[in-house]
Coordinates of C-alpha atoms in Angstrom, one line a residue:
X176 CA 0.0 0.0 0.0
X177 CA 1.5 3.5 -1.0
X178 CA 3.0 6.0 2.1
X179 CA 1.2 8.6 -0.5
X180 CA -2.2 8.0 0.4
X181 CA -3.0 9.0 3.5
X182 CA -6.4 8.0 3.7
X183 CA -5.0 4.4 3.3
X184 CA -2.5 4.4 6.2
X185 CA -5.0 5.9 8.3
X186 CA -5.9 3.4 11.2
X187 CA -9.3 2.9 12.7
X188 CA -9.6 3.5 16.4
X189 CA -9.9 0.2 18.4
X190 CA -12.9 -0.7 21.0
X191 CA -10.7 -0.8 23.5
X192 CA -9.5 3.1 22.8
X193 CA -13.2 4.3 22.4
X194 CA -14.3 3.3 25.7
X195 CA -11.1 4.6 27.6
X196 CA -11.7 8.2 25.9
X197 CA -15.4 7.8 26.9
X198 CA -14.5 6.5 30.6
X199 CA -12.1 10.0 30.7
X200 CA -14.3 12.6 29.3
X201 CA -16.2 13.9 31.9
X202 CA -20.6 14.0 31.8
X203 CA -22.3 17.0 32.2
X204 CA -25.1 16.5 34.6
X205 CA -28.5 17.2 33.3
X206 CA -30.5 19.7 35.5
X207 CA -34.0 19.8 35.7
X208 CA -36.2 22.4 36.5
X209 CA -38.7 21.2 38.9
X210 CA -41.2 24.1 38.2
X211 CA -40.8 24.0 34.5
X212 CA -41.4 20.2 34.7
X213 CA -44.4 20.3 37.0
X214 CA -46.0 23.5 34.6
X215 CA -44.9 21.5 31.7
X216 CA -48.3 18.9 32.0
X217 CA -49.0 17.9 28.5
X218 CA -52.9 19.0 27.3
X219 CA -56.1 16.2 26.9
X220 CA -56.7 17.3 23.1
X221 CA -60.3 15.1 23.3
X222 CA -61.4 16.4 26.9
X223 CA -64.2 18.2 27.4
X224 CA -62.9 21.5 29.9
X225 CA -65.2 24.0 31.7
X226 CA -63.3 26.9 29.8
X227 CA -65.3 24.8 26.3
X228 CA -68.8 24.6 28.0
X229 CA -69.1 27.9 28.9
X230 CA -68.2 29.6 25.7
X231 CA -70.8 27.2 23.9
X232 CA -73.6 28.2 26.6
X233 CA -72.4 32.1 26.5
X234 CA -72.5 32.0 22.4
X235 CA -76.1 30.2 22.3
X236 CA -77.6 32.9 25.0
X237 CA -76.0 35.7 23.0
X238 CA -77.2 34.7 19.5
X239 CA -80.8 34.1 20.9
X240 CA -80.7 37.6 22.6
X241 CA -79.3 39.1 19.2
X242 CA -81.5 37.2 16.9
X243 CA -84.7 37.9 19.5
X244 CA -83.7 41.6 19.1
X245 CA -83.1 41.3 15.6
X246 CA -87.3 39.6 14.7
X247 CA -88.4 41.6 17.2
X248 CA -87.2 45.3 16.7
X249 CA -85.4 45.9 13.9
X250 CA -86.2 43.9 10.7
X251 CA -90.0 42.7 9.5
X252 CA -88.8 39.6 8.9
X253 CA -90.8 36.3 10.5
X254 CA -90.9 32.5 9.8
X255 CA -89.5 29.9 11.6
X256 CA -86.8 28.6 8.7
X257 CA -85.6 32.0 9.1
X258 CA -85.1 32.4 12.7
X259 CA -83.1 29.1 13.0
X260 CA -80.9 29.9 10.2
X261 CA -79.9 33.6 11.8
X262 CA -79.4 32.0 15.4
X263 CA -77.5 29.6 14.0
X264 CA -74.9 32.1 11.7
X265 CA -74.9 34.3 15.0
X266 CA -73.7 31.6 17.3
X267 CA -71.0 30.9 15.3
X268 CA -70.1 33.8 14.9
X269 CA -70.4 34.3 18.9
X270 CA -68.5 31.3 19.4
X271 CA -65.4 32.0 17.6
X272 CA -64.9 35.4 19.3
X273 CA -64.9 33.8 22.3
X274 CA -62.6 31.1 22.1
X275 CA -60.7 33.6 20.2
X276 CA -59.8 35.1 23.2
X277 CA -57.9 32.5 24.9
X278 CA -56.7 30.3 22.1
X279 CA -55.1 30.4 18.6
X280 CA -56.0 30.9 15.3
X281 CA -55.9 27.2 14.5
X282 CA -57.5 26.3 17.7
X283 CA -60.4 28.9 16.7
X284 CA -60.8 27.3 12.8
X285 CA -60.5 23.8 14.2
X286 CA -63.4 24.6 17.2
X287 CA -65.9 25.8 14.7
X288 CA -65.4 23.1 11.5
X289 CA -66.2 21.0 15.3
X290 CA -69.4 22.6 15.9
X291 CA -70.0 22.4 12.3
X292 CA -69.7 18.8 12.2
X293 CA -71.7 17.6 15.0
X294 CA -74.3 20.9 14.1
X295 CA -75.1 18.4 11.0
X296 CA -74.9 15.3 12.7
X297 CA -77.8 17.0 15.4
X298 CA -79.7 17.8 12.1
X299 CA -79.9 14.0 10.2
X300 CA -80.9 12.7 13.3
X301 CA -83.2 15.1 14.5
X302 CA -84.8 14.6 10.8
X303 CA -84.5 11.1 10.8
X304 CA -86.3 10.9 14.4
X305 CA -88.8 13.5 13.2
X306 CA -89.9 11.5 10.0
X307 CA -89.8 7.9 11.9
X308 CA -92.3 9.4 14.9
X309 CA -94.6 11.3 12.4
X310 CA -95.1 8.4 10.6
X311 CA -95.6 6.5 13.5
X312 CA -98.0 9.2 15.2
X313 CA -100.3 9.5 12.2
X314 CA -100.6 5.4 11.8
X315 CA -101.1 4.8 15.2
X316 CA -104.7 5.0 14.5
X317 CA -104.6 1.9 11.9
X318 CA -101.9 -0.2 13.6
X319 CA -103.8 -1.6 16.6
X320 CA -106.7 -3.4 14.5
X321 CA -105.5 -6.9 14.0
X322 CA -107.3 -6.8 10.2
X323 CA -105.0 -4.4 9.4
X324 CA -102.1 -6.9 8.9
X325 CA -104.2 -10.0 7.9
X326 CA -107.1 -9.0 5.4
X327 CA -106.5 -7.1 2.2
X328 CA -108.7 -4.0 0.4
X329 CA -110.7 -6.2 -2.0
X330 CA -114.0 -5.7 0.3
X331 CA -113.1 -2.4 1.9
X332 CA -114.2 1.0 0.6
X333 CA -112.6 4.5 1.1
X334 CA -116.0 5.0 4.0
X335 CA -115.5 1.9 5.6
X336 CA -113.9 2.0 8.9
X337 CA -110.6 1.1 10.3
X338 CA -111.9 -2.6 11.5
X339 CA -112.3 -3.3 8.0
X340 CA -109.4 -4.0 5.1
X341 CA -105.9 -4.1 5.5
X342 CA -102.3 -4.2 3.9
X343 CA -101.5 -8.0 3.3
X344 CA -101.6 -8.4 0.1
X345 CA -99.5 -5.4 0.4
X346 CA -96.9 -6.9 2.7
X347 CA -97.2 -10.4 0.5
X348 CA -96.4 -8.3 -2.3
X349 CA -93.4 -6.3 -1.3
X350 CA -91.8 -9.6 0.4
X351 CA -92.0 -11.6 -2.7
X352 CA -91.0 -8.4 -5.2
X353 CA -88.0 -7.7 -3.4
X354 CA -86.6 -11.4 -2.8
X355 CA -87.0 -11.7 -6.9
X356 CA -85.2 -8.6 -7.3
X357 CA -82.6 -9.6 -4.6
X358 CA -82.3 -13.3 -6.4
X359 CA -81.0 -11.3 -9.5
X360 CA -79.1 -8.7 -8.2
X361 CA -76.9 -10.2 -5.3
X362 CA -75.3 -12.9 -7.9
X363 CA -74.6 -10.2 -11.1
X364 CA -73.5 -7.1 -8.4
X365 CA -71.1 -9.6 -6.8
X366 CA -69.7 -10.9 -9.7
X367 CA -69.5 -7.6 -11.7
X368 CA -67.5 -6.2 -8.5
X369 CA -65.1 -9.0 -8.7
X370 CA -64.8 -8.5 -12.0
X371 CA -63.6 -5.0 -12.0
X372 CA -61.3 -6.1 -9.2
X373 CA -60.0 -9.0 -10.4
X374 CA -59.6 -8.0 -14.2
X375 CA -58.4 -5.0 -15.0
X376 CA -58.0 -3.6 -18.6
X377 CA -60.4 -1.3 -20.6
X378 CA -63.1 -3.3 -20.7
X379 CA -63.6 -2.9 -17.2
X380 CA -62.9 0.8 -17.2
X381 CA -66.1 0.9 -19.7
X382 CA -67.8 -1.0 -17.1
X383 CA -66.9 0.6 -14.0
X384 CA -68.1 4.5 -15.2
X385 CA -71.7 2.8 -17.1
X386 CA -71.8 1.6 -13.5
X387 CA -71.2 5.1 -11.7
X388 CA -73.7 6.9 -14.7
X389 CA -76.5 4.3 -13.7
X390 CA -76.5 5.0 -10.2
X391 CA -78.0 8.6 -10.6
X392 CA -80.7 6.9 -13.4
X393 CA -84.1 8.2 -12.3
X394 CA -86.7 5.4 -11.6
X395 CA -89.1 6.0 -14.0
X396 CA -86.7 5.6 -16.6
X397 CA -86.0 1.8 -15.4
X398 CA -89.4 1.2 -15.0
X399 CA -90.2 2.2 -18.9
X400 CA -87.5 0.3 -19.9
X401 CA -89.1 -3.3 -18.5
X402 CA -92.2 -1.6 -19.5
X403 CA -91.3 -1.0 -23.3
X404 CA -89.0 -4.2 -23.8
X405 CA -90.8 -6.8 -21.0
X406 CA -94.3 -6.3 -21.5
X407 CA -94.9 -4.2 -24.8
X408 CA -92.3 -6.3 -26.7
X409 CA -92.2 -9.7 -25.1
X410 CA -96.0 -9.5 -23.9
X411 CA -95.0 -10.6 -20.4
X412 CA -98.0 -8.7 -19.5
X413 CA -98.1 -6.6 -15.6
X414 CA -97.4 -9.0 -12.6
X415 CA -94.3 -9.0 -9.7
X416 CA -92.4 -10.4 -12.0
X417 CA -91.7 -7.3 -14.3
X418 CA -91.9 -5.3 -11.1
X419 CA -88.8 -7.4 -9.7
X420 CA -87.1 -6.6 -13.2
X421 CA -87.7 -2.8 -13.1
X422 CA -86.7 -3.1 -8.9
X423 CA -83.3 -5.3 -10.1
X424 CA -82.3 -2.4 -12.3
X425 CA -82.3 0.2 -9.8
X426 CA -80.4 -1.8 -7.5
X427 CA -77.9 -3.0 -9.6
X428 CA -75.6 -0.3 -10.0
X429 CA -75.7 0.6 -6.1
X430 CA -74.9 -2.8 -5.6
X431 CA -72.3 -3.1 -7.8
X432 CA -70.5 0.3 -7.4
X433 CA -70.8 0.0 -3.3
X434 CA -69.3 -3.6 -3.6
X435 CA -66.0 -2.6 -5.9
X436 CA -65.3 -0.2 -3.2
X437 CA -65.6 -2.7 -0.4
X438 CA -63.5 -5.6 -2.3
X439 CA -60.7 -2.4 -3.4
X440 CA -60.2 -1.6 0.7
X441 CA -59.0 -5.7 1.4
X442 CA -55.2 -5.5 1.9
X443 CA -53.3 -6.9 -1.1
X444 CA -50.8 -9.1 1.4
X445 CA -53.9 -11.4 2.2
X446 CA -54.0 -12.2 -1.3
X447 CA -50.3 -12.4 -2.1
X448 CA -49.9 -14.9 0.7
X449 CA -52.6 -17.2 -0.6
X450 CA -51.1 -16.9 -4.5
X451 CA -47.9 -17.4 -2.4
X452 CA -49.2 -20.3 -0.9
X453 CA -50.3 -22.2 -3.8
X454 CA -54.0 -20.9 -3.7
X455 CA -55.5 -20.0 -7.7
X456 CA -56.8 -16.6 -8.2
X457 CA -60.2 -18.8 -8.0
X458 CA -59.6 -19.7 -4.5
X459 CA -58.5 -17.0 -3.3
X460 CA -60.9 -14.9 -4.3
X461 CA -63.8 -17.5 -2.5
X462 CA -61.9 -18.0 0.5
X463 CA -59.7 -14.8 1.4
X464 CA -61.4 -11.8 0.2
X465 CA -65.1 -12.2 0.0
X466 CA -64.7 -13.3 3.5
X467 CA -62.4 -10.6 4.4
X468 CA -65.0 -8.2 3.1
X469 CA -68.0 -9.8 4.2
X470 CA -69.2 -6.7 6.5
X471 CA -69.1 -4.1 3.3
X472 CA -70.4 -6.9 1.4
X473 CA -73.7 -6.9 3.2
X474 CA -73.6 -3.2 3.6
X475 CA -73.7 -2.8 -0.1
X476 CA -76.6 -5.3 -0.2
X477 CA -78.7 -3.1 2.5
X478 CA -77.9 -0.4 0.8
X479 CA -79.3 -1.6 -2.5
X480 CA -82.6 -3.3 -1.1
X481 CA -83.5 0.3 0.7
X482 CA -83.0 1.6 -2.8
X483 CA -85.4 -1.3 -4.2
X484 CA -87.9 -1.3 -1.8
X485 CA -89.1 2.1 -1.5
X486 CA -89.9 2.5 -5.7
X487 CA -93.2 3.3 -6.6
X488 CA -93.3 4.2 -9.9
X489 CA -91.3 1.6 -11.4
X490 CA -93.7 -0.8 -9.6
X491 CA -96.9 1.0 -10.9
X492 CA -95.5 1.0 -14.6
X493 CA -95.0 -2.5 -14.3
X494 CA -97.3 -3.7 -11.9
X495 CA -100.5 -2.0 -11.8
X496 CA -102.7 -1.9 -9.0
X497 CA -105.1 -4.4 -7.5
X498 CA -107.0 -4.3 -4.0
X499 CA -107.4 -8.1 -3.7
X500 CA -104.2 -10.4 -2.7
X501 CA -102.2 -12.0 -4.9
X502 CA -99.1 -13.9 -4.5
X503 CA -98.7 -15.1 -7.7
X504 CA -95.2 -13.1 -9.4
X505 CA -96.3 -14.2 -12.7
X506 CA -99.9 -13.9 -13.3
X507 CA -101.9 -10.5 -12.1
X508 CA -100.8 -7.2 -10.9
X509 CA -99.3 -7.2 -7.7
X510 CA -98.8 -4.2 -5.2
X511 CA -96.4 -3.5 -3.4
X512 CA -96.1 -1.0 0.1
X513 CA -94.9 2.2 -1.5
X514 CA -97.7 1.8 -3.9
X515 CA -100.2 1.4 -1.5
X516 CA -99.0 4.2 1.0
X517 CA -99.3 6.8 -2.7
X518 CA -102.6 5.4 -3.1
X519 CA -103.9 5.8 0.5
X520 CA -102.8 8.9 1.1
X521 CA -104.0 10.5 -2.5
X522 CA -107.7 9.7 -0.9
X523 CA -109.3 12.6 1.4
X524 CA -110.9 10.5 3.6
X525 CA -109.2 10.1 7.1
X526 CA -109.4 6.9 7.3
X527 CA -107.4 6.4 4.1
X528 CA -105.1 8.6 5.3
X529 CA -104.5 6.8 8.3
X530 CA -104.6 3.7 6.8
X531 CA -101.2 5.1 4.6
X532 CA -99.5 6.5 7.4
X533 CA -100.2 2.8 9.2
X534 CA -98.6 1.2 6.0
X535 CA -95.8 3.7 5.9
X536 CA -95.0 2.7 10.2
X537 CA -95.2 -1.2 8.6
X538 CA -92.5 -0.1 5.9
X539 CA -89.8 1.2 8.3
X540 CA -90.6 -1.8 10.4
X541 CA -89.5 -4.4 7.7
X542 CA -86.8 -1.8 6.4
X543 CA -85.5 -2.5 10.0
X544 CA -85.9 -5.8 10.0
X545 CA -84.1 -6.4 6.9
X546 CA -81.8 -4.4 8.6
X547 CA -81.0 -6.3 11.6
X548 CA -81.3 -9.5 9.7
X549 CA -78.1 -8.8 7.5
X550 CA -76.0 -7.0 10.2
X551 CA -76.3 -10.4 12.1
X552 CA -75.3 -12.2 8.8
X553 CA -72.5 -9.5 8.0
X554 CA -71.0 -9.6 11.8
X555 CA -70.6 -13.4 11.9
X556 CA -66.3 -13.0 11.5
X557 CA -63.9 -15.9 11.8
X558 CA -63.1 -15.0 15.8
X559 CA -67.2 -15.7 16.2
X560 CA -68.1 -18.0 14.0
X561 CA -64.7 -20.1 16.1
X562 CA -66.3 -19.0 19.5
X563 CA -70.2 -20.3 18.1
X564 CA -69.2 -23.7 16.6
X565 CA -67.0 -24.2 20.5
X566 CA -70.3 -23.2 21.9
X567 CA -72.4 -26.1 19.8
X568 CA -69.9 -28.5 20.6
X569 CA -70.2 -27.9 24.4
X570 CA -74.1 -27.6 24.2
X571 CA -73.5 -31.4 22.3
X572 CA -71.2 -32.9 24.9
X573 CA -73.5 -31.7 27.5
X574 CA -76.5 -33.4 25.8
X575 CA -74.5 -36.5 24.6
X576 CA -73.8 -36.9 28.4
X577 CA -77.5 -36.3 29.4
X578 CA -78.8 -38.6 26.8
X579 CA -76.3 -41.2 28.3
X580 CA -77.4 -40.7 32.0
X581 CA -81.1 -40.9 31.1
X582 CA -80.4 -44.1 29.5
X583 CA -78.3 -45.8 31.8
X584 CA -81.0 -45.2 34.6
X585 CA -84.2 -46.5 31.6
X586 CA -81.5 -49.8 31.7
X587 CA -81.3 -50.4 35.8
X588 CA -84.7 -49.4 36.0
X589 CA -85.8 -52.0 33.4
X590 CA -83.6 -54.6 34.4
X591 CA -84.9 -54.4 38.1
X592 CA -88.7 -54.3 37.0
X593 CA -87.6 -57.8 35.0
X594 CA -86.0 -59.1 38.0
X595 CA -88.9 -58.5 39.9
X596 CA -90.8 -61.5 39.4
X597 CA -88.1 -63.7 40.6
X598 CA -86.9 -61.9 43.4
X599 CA -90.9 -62.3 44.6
X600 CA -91.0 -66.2 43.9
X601 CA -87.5 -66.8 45.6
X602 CA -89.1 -64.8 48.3
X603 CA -92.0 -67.1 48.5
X604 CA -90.1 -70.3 47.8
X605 CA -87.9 -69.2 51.3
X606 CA -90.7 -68.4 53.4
X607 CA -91.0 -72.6 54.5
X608 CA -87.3 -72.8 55.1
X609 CA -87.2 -69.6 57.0
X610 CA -90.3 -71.3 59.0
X611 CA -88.3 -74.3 59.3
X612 CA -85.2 -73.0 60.6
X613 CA -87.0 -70.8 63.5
X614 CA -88.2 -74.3 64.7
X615 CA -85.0 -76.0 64.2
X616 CA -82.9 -73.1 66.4
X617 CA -84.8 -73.3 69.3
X618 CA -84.4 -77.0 70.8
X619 CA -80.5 -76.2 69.9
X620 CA -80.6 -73.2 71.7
X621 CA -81.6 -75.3 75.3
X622 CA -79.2 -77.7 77.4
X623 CA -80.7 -80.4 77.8
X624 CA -79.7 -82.4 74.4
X625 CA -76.9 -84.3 74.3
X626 CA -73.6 -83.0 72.3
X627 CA -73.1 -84.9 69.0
X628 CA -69.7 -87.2 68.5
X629 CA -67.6 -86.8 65.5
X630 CA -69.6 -90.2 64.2
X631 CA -72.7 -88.6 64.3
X632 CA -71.1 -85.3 62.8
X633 CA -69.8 -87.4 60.0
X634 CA -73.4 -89.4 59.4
X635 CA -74.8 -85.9 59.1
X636 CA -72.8 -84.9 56.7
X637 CA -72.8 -87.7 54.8
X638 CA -76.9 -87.3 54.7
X639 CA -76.5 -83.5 53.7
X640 CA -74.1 -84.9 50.9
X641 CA -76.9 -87.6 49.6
X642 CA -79.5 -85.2 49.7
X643 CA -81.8 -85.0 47.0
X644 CA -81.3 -83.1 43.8
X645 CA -84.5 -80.8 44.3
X646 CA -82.9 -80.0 47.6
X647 CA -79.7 -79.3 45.9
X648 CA -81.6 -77.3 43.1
X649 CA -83.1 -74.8 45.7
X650 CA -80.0 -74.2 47.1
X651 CA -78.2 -73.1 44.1
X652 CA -81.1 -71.2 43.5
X653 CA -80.5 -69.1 47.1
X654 CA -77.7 -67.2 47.1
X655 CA -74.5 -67.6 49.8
X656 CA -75.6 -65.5 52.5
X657 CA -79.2 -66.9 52.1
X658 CA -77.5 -70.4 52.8
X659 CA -75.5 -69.3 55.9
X660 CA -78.5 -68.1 57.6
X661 CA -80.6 -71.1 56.1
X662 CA -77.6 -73.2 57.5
X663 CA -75.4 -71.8 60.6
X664 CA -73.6 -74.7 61.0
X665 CA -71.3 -74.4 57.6
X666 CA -69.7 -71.3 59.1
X667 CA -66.6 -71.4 59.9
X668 CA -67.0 -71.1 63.6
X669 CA -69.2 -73.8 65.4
X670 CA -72.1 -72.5 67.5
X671 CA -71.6 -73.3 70.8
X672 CA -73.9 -74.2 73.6
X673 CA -73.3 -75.2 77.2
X674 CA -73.7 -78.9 76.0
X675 CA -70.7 -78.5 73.8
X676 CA -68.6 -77.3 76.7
X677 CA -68.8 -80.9 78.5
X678 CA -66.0 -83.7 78.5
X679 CA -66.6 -85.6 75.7
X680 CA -67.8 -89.1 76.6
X681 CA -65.6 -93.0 76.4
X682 CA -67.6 -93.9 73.5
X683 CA -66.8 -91.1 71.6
X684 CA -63.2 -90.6 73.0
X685 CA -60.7 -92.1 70.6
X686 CA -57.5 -94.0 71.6
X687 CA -53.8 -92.9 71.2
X688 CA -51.7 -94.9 69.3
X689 CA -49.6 -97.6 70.5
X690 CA -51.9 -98.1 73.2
X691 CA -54.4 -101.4 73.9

């Protein structure tokens, strides 16, 4: 290596080196100031202070008071529209002075887009409430008569009252449009999304913005296109099945357009590691994103059916109108809800009236419904479905073990009701030797017999040894402890008496050996 580079002949300090200099060079201590670090307490951005309250309570009383001054005083002006709208710009206005005077500029900006923000929020809902419980309060006249829900209008006039006629065929009708139109949509909307997904090129570019221009198609215009081509052309004539048709095409494009958002938003590693496991595009399609998405998914399908169910047009294009019930999709008009609400309310009789509002409460019940119905479906994730199946299997084990319990008792209960019988004639058959035996133990019991000698021991044992074989039949038919207490004697341990405690007599005494 040349001397001429000095870069070369430069040497690199060892470890050893570095951590002597750093052992030598001296720390400066770091000094903290207690006050600064107790002042220094970091802010709650999403917490709620007094300071906040009162500046929103202080800007709502001076905007009343202004706008109050304002109607009252100094302009002609009246209406209610009006009034809100001039509160509502002066409290604003209020608000931002205030907080103005304690924070920054981008605190101020950030406050009010805030109060802007939940100001809307408080209007949807208030409208949405405001809708639900004038519907409600109008129909409440209609919606306790039980007819209401089970007869139709075929023998019901606009005079008649409330306990006559109803909405079935109205309910039959929108159940059976909306599942036709549902049956054609779900399948095409799913596969179309996929398809824009899965395939892209221009093709599906050409697709994608038809898509996004049919979504702001007007409904009359879908229900004159099943009307010109369906029923003019084809002669399919008006039923629910060209109503289903002309429902189907204003779903569609919702379906379709909600759905390629939904499938867009699934990460693109979940799908790489399926290709990556050996997974086709096929099966990962079925079994990693659909599942993946399956909460938009749904959403996209409620979305469509509110869209479908609440046409009216379409369905009277197509349709037609009919007061009797019909659940036939193929033959006849058939009405649907909407329908029926347009054509119950267009009547000036109050009960007509009623009777619309009372459908329109029956609507926004089986919106809801609906509603619930597919949220239950759509929030049934992996984690869940894991957690219900462990959940059948312990309800099984614990009935499996039930089941088994309740039959081993049917079996011991059974076997003892068959045993019965013979337990009661073994019973009987012992009552004589029982009898017997009481007689037998009480002349052994006294001292006056004379003790037996091993020669008349052995005789009687010989005798119980040629006993007859119906005596030798019962007792193998009695069990072992029935036989001890039939027999004492073939314990183990002699019964003694006070005869057997006497000398045993010459005649019975035998002789040692080796004696004469």
């Amino acid at each position: 290596m040349s001397a001429s580079n000095p870069v070369a002949t430069r040497s690199r300090p060892s470890m050893k080196s570095m951590q002597t200099k750093r052992a030598e060079s001296p720390v400066a201590p770091v000094r903290v100031d207690n006050e600064a670090a107790a002042n220094d307490v970091p802010r709650r951005v999403g917490a709620l202070r007094i300071s906040d309250v009162l500046a929103i309570v202080g800007a709502v009383a001076a905007a009343l008071s202004m706008t109050v001054i304002i109607y009252a005083f100094l302009t002609p002006a009246g209406g209610f529209v009006g009034f809100f709208v001039t509160l509502y710009v002066l409290f604003m206005v209020t608000y931002g002075i205030l907080v103005s005077l304690d924070e920054s500029m981008p605190t101020v900006r950030d406050r009010l887009v805030l109060v802007g923000v939940h100001s809307l929020a408080i209007v949807v809902f208030t409208t949405l409430v405001f809708v639900v419980l004038f519907a409600f309060f109008r129909g409440v006249e209609a919606l306790p008569y039980l007819n209401f829900f089970t007869q139709d209008m075929a023998l019901a006039g606009p005079l008649d009252p409330l306990s006559v006629g109803g909405i079935l065929h109205a309910i039959t009708g929108t159940l059976i449009q909306i599942s036709i139109a549902l049956a054609i949509t779900i399948p095409l909307g799913l596969m179309t999304a996929v398809f824009l997904n899965e395939i892209p090129g221009p093709f599906s570019r050409f697709v994608r913005t038809i898509v996004e221009a049919m979504t702001a198609l007007p409904s009359i215009v879908a229900g004159l296109f099943i009307y010109a081509t369906f029923i003019l052309i084809l002669g399919l004539g008006k039923s629910g099945l060209a109503a289903s048709l002309a429902i189907s095409v204003m779903m569609l494009p919702i379906m379709i357009r909600a759905s390629d958002v939904v499938l867009r938003l699934v990460p693109a590693t979940l799908k790489e590691a399926s290709l990556g496991l050996g997974a086709s595009n096929w099966h990962t399609m079925w079994n990693v994103t659909l599942p993946t998405a399956r909460s938009g998914l749904v959403t996209a399908i409620i979305l469509a059916t509110a869209r479908g169910i609440g046409e009216t047009s379409p369905v009277l294009l197509t349709s037609g109108f009919t007061a009797a019930f019909n659940a036939d999709p193929v033959h006849g008009p058939m009405i649907s809800l909407p329908l029926a609400i347009f054509q119950f309310v267009k009547s000036p009789e109050p009960t007509m009236i009623a009777r619309g509002f009372g459908t329109a409460a029956v609507l926004m019940l089986l919106v809801v419904l609906l509603f619930v119905i597919a949220r239950i479906i759509g929030g049934q994730t992996v984690a869940k479905k894991e957690r219900a199946r462990q959940r059948r299997e312990a309800l099984w084990l614990d009935l499996k073990a039930f089941g088994t319990g309740c039959v081993t008792v049917a079996r011991r209960v059974w076997k003892k009701i068959i045993e019965l019988p013979g337990a009661v004639q073994r019973t009987i058959r012992r009552l004589p030797a029982l009898s017997a035996s009481s007689t037998a133990a009480k002349p052994m019991s006294g001292s006056a017999d004379e003790p037996q000698t091993a020669k008349s021991k052995k005789s009687s044992k010989s005798k119980k040894s040629k006993s007859s074989p119906k005596s030798r039949d019962r007792r193998e038919q009695l069990s072992f402890e029935e036989f001890l207490e039939l027999n004492p004697r073939a314990r183990g341990t002699q019964i003694t008496t006070a005869d057997d405690t006497a000398p045993p007599t010459r005649r019975g005494k035998k002789k040692p050996k080796g004696t004469s």
